[in-house]
Coordinates of C-alpha atoms in Angstrom, one line a residue:
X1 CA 37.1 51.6 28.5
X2 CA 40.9 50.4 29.1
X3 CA 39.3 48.1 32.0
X4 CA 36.8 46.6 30.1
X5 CA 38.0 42.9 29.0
X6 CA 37.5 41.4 25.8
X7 CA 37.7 37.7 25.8
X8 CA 37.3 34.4 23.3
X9 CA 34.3 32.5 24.4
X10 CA 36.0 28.8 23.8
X11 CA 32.2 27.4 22.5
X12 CA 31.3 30.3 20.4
X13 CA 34.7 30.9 19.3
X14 CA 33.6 34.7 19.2
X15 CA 35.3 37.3 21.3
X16 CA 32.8 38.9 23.6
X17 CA 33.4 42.3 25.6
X18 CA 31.2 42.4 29.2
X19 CA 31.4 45.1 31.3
X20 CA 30.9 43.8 34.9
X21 CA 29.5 46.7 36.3
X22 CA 27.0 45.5 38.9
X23 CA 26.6 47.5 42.2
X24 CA 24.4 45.8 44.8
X25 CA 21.0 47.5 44.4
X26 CA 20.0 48.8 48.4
X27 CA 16.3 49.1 48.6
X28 CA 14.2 50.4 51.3
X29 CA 11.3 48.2 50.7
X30 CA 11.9 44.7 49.1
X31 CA 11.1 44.0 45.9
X32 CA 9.0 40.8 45.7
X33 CA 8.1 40.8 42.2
X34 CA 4.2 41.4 42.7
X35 CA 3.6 41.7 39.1
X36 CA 4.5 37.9 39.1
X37 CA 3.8 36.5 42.3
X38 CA 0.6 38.2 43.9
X39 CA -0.3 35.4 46.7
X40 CA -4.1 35.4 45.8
X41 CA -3.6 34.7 42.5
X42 CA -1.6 31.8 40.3
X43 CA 2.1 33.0 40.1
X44 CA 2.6 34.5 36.3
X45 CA 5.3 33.4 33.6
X46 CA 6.0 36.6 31.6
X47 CA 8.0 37.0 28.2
X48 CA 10.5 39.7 26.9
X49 CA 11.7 37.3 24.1
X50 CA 15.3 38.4 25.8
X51 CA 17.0 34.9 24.5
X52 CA 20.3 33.6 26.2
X53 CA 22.4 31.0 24.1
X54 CA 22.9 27.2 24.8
X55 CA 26.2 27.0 27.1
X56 CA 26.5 22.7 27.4
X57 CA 29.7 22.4 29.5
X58 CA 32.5 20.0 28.5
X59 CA 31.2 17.8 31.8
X60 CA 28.2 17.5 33.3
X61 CA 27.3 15.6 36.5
X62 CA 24.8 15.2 39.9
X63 CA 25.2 15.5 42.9
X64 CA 23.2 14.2 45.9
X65 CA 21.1 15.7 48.9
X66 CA 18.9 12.5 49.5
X67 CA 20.5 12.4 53.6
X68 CA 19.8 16.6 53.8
X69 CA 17.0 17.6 51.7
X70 CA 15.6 14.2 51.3
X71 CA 16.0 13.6 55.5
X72 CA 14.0 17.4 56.2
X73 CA 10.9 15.4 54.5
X74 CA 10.9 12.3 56.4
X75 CA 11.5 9.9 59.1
X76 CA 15.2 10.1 59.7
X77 CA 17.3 7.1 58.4
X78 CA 19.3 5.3 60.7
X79 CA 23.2 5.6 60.3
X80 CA 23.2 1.9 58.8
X81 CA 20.4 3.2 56.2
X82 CA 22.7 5.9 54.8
X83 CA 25.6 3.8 54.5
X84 CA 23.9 1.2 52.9
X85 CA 22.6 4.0 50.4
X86 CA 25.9 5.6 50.0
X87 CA 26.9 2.2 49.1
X88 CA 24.4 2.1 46.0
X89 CA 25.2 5.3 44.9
X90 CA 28.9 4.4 44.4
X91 CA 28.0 1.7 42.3
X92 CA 25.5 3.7 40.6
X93 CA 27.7 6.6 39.9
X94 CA 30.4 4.0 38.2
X95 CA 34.1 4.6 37.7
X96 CA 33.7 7.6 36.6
X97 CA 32.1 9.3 39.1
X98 CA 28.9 10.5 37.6
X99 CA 27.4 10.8 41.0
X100 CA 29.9 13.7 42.3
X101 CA 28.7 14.4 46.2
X102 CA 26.7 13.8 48.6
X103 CA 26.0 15.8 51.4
X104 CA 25.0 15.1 55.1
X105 CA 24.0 16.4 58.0
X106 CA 26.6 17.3 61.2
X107 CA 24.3 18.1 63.8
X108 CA 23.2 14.6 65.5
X109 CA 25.7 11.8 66.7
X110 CA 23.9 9.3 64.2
X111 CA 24.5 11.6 61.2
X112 CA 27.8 12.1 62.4
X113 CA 28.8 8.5 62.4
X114 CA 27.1 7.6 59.5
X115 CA 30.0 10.2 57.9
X116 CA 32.5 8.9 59.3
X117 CA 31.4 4.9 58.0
X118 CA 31.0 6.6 54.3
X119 CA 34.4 8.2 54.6
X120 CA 35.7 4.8 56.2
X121 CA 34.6 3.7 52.6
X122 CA 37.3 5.5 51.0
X123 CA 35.6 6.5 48.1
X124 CA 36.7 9.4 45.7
X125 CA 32.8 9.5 44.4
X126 CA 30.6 10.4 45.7
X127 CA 32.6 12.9 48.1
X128 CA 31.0 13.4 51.2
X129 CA 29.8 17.3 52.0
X130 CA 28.1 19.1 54.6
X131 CA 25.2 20.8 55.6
X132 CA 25.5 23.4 58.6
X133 CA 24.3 26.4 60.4
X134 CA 26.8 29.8 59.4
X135 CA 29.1 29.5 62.2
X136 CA 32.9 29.3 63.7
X137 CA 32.2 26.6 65.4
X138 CA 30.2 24.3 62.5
X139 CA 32.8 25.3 60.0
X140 CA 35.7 23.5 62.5
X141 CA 33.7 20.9 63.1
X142 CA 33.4 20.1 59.0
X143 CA 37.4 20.2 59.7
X144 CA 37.9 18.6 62.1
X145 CA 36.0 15.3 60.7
X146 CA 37.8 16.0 57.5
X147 CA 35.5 17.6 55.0
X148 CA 36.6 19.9 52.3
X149 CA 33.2 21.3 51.5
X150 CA 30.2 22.7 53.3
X151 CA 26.9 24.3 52.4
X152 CA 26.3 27.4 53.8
X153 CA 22.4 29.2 53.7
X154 CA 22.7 32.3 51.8
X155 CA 18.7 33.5 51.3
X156 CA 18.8 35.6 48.3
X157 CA 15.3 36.9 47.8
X158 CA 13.7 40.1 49.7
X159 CA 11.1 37.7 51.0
X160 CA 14.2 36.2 53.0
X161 CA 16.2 39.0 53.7
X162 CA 13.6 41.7 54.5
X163 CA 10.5 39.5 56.4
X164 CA 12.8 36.4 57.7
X165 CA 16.0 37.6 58.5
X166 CA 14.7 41.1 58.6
X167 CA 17.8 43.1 57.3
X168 CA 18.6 45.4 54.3
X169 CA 20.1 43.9 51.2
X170 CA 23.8 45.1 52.3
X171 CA 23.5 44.2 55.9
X172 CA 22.4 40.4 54.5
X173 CA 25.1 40.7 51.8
X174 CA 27.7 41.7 54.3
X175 CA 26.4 39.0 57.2
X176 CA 27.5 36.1 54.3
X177 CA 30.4 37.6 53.2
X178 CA 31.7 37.5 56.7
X179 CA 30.0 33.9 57.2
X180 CA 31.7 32.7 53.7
X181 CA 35.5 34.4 54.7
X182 CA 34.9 32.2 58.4
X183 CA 34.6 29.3 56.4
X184 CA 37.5 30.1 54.0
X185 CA 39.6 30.7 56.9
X186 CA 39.6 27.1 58.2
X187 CA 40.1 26.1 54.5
X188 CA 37.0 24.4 54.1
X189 CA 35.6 25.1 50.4
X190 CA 31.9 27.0 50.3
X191 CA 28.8 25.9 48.8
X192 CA 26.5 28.8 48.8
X193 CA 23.1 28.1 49.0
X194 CA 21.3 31.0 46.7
X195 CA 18.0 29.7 48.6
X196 CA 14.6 31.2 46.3
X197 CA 16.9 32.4 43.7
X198 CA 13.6 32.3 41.2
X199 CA 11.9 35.3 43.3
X200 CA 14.9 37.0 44.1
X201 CA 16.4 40.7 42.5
X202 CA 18.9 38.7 39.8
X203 CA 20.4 42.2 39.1
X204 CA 20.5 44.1 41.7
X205 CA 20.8 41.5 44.6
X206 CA 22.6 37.7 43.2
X207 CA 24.8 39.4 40.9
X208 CA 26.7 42.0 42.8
X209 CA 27.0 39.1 45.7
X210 CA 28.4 36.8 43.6
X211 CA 31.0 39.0 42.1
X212 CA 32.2 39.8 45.9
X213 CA 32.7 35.7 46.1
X214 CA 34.6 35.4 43.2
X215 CA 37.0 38.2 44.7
X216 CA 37.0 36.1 47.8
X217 CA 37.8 33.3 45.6
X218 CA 40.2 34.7 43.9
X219 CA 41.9 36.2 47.7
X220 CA 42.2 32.9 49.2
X221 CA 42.6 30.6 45.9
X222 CA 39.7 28.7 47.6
X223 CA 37.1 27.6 45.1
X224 CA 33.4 28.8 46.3
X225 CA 30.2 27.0 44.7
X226 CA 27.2 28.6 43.7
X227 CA 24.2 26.2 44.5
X228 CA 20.6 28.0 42.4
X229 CA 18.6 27.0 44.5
X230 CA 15.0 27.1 43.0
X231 CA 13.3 26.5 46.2
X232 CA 9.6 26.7 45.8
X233 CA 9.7 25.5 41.8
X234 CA 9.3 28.6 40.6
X235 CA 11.4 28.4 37.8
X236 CA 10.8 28.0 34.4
X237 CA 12.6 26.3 31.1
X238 CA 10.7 28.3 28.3
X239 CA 13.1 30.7 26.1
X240 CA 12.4 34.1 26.3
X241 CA 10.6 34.3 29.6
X242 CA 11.4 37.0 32.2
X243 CA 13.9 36.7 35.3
X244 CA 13.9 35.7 38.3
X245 CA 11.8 32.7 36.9
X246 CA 14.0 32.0 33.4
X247 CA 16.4 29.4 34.6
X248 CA 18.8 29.9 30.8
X249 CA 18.6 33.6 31.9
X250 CA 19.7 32.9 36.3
X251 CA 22.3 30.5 34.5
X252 CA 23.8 32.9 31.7
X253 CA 23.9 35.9 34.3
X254 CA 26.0 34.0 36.9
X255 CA 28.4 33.0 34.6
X256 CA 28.8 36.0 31.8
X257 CA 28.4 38.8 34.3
X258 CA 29.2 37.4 38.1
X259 CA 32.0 35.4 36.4
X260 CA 31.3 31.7 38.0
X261 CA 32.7 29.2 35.9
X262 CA 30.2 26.3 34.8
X263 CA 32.1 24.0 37.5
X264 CA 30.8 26.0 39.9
X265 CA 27.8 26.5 39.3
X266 CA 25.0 23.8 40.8
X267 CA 21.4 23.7 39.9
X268 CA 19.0 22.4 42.8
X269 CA 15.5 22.4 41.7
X270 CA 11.8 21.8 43.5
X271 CA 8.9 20.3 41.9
X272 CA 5.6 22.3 42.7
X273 CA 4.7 23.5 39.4
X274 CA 5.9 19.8 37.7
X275 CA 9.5 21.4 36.2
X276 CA 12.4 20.1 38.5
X277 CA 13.3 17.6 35.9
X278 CA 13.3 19.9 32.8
X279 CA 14.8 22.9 35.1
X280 CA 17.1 20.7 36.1
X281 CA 18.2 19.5 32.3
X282 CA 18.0 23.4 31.3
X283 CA 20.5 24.1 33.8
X284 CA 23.0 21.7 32.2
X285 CA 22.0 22.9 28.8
X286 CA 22.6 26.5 29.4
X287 CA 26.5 26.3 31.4
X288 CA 25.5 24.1 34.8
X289 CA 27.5 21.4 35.2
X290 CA 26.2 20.2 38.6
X291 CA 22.5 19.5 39.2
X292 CA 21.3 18.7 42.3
X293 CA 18.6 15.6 43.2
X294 CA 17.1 13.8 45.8
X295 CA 16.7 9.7 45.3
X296 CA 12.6 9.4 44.3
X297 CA 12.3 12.9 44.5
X298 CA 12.0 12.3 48.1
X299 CA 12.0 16.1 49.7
X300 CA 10.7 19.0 50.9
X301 CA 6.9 19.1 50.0
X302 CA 6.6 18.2 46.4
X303 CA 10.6 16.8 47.1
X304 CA 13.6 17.5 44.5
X305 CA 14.4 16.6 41.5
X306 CA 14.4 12.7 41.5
X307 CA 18.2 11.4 41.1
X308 CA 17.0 8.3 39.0
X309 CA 15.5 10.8 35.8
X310 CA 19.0 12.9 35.8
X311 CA 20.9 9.9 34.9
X312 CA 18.7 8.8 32.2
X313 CA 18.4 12.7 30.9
X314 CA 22.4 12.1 31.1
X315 CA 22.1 9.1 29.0
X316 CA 19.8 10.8 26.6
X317 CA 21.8 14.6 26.4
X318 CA 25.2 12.6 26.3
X319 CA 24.4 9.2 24.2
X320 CA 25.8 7.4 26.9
X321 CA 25.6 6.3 30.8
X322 CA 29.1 6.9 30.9
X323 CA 29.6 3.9 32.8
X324 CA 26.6 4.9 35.1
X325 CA 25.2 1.5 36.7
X326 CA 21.3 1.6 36.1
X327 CA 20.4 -1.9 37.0
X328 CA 21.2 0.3 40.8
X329 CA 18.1 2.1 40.5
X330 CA 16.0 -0.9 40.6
X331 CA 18.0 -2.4 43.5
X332 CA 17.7 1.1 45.6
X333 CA 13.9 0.8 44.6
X334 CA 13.5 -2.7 46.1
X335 CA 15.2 -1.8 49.3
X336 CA 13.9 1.4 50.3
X337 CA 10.4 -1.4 50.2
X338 CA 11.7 -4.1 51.9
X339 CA 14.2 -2.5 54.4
X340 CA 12.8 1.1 54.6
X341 CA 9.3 1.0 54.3
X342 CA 9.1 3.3 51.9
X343 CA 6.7 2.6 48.9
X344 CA 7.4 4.2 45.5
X345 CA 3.8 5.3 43.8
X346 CA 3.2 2.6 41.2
X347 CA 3.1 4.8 38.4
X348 CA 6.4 6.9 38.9
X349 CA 9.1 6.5 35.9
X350 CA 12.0 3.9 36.2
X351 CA 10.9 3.0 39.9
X352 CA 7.1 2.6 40.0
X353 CA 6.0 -1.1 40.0
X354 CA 3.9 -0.3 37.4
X355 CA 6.0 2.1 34.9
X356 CA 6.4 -0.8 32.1
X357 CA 3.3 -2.7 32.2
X358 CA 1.0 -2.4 29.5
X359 CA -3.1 -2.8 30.5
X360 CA -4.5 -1.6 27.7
X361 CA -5.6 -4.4 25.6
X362 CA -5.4 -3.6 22.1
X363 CA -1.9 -2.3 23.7
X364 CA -0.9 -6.0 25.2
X365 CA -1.9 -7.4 21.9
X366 CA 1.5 -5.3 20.6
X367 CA 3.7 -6.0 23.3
X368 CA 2.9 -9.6 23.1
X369 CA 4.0 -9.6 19.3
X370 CA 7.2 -7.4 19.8
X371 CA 7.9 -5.6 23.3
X372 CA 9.2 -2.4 21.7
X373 CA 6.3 -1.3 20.5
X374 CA 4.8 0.2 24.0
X375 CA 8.4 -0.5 25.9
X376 CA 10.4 2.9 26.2
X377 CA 13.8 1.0 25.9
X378 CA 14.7 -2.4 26.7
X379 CA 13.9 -2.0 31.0
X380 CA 15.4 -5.6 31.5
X381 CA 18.6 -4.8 30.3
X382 CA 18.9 -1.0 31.9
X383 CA 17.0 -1.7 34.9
X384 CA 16.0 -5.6 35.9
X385 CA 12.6 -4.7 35.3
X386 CA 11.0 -6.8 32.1
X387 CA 8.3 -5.0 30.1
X388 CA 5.0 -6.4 31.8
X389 CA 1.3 -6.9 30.4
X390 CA -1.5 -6.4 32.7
X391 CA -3.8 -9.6 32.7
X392 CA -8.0 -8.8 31.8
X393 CA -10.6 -10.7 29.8
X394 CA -8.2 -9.5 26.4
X395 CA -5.2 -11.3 27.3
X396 CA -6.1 -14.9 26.5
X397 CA -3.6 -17.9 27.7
X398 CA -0.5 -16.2 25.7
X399 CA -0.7 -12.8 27.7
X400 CA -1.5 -14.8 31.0
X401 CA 2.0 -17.2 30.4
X402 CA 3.8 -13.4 29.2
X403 CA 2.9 -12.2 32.5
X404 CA 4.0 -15.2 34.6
X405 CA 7.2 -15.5 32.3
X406 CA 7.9 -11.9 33.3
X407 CA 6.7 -11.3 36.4
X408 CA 8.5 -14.0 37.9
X409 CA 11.8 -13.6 35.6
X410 CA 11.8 -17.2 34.7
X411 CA 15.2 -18.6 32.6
X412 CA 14.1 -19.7 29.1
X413 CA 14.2 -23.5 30.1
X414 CA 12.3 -22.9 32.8
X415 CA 9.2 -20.5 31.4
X416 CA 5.5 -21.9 31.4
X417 CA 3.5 -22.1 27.4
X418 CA 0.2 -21.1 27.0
X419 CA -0.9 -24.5 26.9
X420 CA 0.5 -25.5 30.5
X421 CA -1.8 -26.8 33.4
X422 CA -1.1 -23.7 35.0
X423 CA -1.9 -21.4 32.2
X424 CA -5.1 -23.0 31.8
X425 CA -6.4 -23.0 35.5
X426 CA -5.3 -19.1 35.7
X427 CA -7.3 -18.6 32.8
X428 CA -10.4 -20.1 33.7
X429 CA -10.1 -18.2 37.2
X430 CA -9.5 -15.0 35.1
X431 CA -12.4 -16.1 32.0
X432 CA -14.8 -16.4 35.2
X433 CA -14.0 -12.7 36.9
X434 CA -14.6 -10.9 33.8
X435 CA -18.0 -13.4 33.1
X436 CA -19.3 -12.6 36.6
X437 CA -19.3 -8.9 35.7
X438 CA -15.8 -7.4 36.5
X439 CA -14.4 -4.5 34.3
X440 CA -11.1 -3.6 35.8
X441 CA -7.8 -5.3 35.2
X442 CA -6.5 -7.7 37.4
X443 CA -3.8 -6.5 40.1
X444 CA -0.4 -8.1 40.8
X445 CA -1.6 -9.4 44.3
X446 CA -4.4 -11.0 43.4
X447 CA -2.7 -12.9 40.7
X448 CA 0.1 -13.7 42.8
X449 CA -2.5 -15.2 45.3
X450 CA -4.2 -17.3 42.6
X451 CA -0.9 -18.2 41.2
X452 CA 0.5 -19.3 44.7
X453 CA -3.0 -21.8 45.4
X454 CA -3.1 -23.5 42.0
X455 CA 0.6 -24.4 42.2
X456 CA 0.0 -25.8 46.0
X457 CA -3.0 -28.0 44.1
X458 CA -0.4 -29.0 40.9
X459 CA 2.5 -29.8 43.5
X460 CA 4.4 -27.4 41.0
X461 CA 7.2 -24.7 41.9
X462 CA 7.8 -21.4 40.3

């Protein structure tokens, strides 16, 4: 009883009394939670009602795996690419560094030299990280460029550690001990990657491991990272449901019985069941202060949590960007089109060319009278991207000069009225679709087209 510590919980201002009693739990035949996740049926979300408080931390931030995650997914990107990107996501970040890290990968020359021209950059945010295989000779490598942190695989389910890597629970626990002391020798700071942490033994398995690296942190006064790494989406937001799939409940275990501190602690979410953006907000909600994305969402086969919707779940959880550069988004958005090839779908929040534009009609018919009324929040001013209204037989000659206005960001002095030459011609074009039988709205191209031949017959300019 005399070991047992009683402590004042700074948020709750209640003094609390754990007893961290939490042996590793050796099994002969992995648990893989068949109760929940039976492969020929839809995996289960189960209740207890077991409810674990709201743990906000005094900080919150994101941090980046767009060149590691976001790279497994796709074409690589050429070393100019990522510095160009790591550019943007300085500015994005803003002063105060919102946008923490960034990790890359070691293994080709190109990667390499696209670390050494984002370190060349002399940025404190974001800091530039690793990804490597568990060894001696990656971890001196990481050193040798200059690094301070690395993230190391550390599989934590028995679907890893009994059928891929095929050891017991304390042979695998041992194996990344050893792996994370290598690392701590050169002095390099650990990341542990808890890979499929939401089908994994919570109590029996990630607790008891994560104890032994907070002794390890505590030995060599080397901080050690947790990364939750929910890696096939599994996880789940909703109070009261059961581990390994409640994220409040992965989240208050690591930190009231393995001891991580909130700074430590790193949500990185998938999106296969549609949750990495409210997993990823939970996280921070219940003692995360790090959560983990991938610019667009742009990963491993649904991708990650998209980097864009953490800042503005920031902006909405905090009341403020926090000096956070939106306007960014848009810019990144343009030149992963033009320079990368990469189209975002159209109707994908923030980024989608079509996330602000209104079709409906009786829904135009608002916008055209006061943009608030079917615009989330002023897009021009957060992201460069006026609030649009689709052009159909309901727009008449003032939605058809509100789209050009808009669509073409033309300065007050220089916008076209409904009565204009132009606006007249477009409408008759438009009037004569709809006549001829047409019952879809018109698309951006083809009023671009139009737009472009009736100003080469006006001798006009946009």
């Amino acid at each position: 009883m005399e070991n047992r510590k009683v402590r004042l919980n700074q948020h709750t201002n209640l003094l609390e009394l754990e007893e961290h009693m939490y042996p590793l739990v050796d099994v002969d035949t992995p648990n893989v939670f068949r109760n929940l996740f039976h492969y020929d049926e839809i995996p289960k979300i189960a209740f207890n009602d077991r409810i674990v408080p709201h743990n906000m931390p005094d900080e919150i931030w994101i941090t980046d795996t767009t060149f590691r995650d976001g790279q497994q997914s796709r074409a690589p990107y050429t070393t100019e690419q990522i510095v160009t990107i790591y550019d943007y996501f300085h500015r994005l970040g803003g002063p105060n560094g919102k946008i923490r890290q960034s990790e890359f990968f070691l293994y080709s020359k190109k990667d390499r030299d696209a670390v050494y021209k984002c370190l060349e950059r002399g940025y404190q945010f974001p800091e530039v990280t690793s990804w490597i295989r568990a060894s001696k000779k990656d971890f001196q490598l990481v050193k040798d460029i200059g690094l301070k942190e690395t993230g190391i695989l550390v599989s934590c389910s028995d679907y890893h550690i009994f059928y891929k890597l095929k050891m017991t629970r304390r042979e695998a626990m041992e194996h990344y001990l050893s792996v994370v002391r290598e690392c701590m020798e050169t002095g390099v700071r650990p990341r542990c990657h808890l890979e499929d942490i939401t089908r994994s033994d919570i109590y029996g398995f990630v607790i008891p491991f994560c104890l032994e690296l907070m002794k390890l942190m505590e030995e060599y006064q080397i901080p050690v990272k947790i990364r939750v790494c929910d890696t096939m989406g599994y996880g789940v937001n909703f109070p009261g449901a059961v581990i390994p799939r409640s994220i409040p409940g992965i989240i208050y275990g690591l930190m009231t019985h393995a001891g991580v501190p909130s700074e430590l602690i790193e949500f990185h979410g998938h999106n296969d069941f549609y949750k990495a953006v409210n997993n990823s907000t939970t996280a921070w909600l219940y003692g995360a202060c790090g959560v983990n994305c991938s610019l667009f969402g742009i990963g491993e086969r649904t991708g990650n949590t998209p980097l864009e919707a953490m800042v503005f779940e920031y902006a909405q959880l905090r009341g403020t960007l926090d000096g956070m550069d939106t306007t960014v988004i848009t810019e990144l958005a343009e030149y992963y089109e033009k320079e990368i090839g990469y189209r975002v779908p159209s109707r994908t929040p923030f980024v989608g060319k079509n996330f602000n534009v209104t079709r409906a009609g009786i829904h135009a018919d608002g916008m055209l009278k006061n943009e608030e009324i079917y615009n989330i929040f002023d897009t021009d001013k957060f992201l460069n991207r006026p609030a649009l209204v689709s052009v159909s037989n309901t727009s008449g000659a003032a939605g058809i000069a509100y789209w050009i206005n808009a669509y073409y960001k033309l300065p007050q002095g220089s916008q076209v009225d409904k009565n204009s030459e132009l606006v007249s011609r477009l409408k008759e074009w438009v009037d004569k679709e709809y006549e001829e039988g047409r019952v879809t709205v018109l698309t951006d191209d083809e009023l671009i087209a139009k737009i472009d031949s009736i100003c080469k017959e006006l001798h006009i300019k946009l």
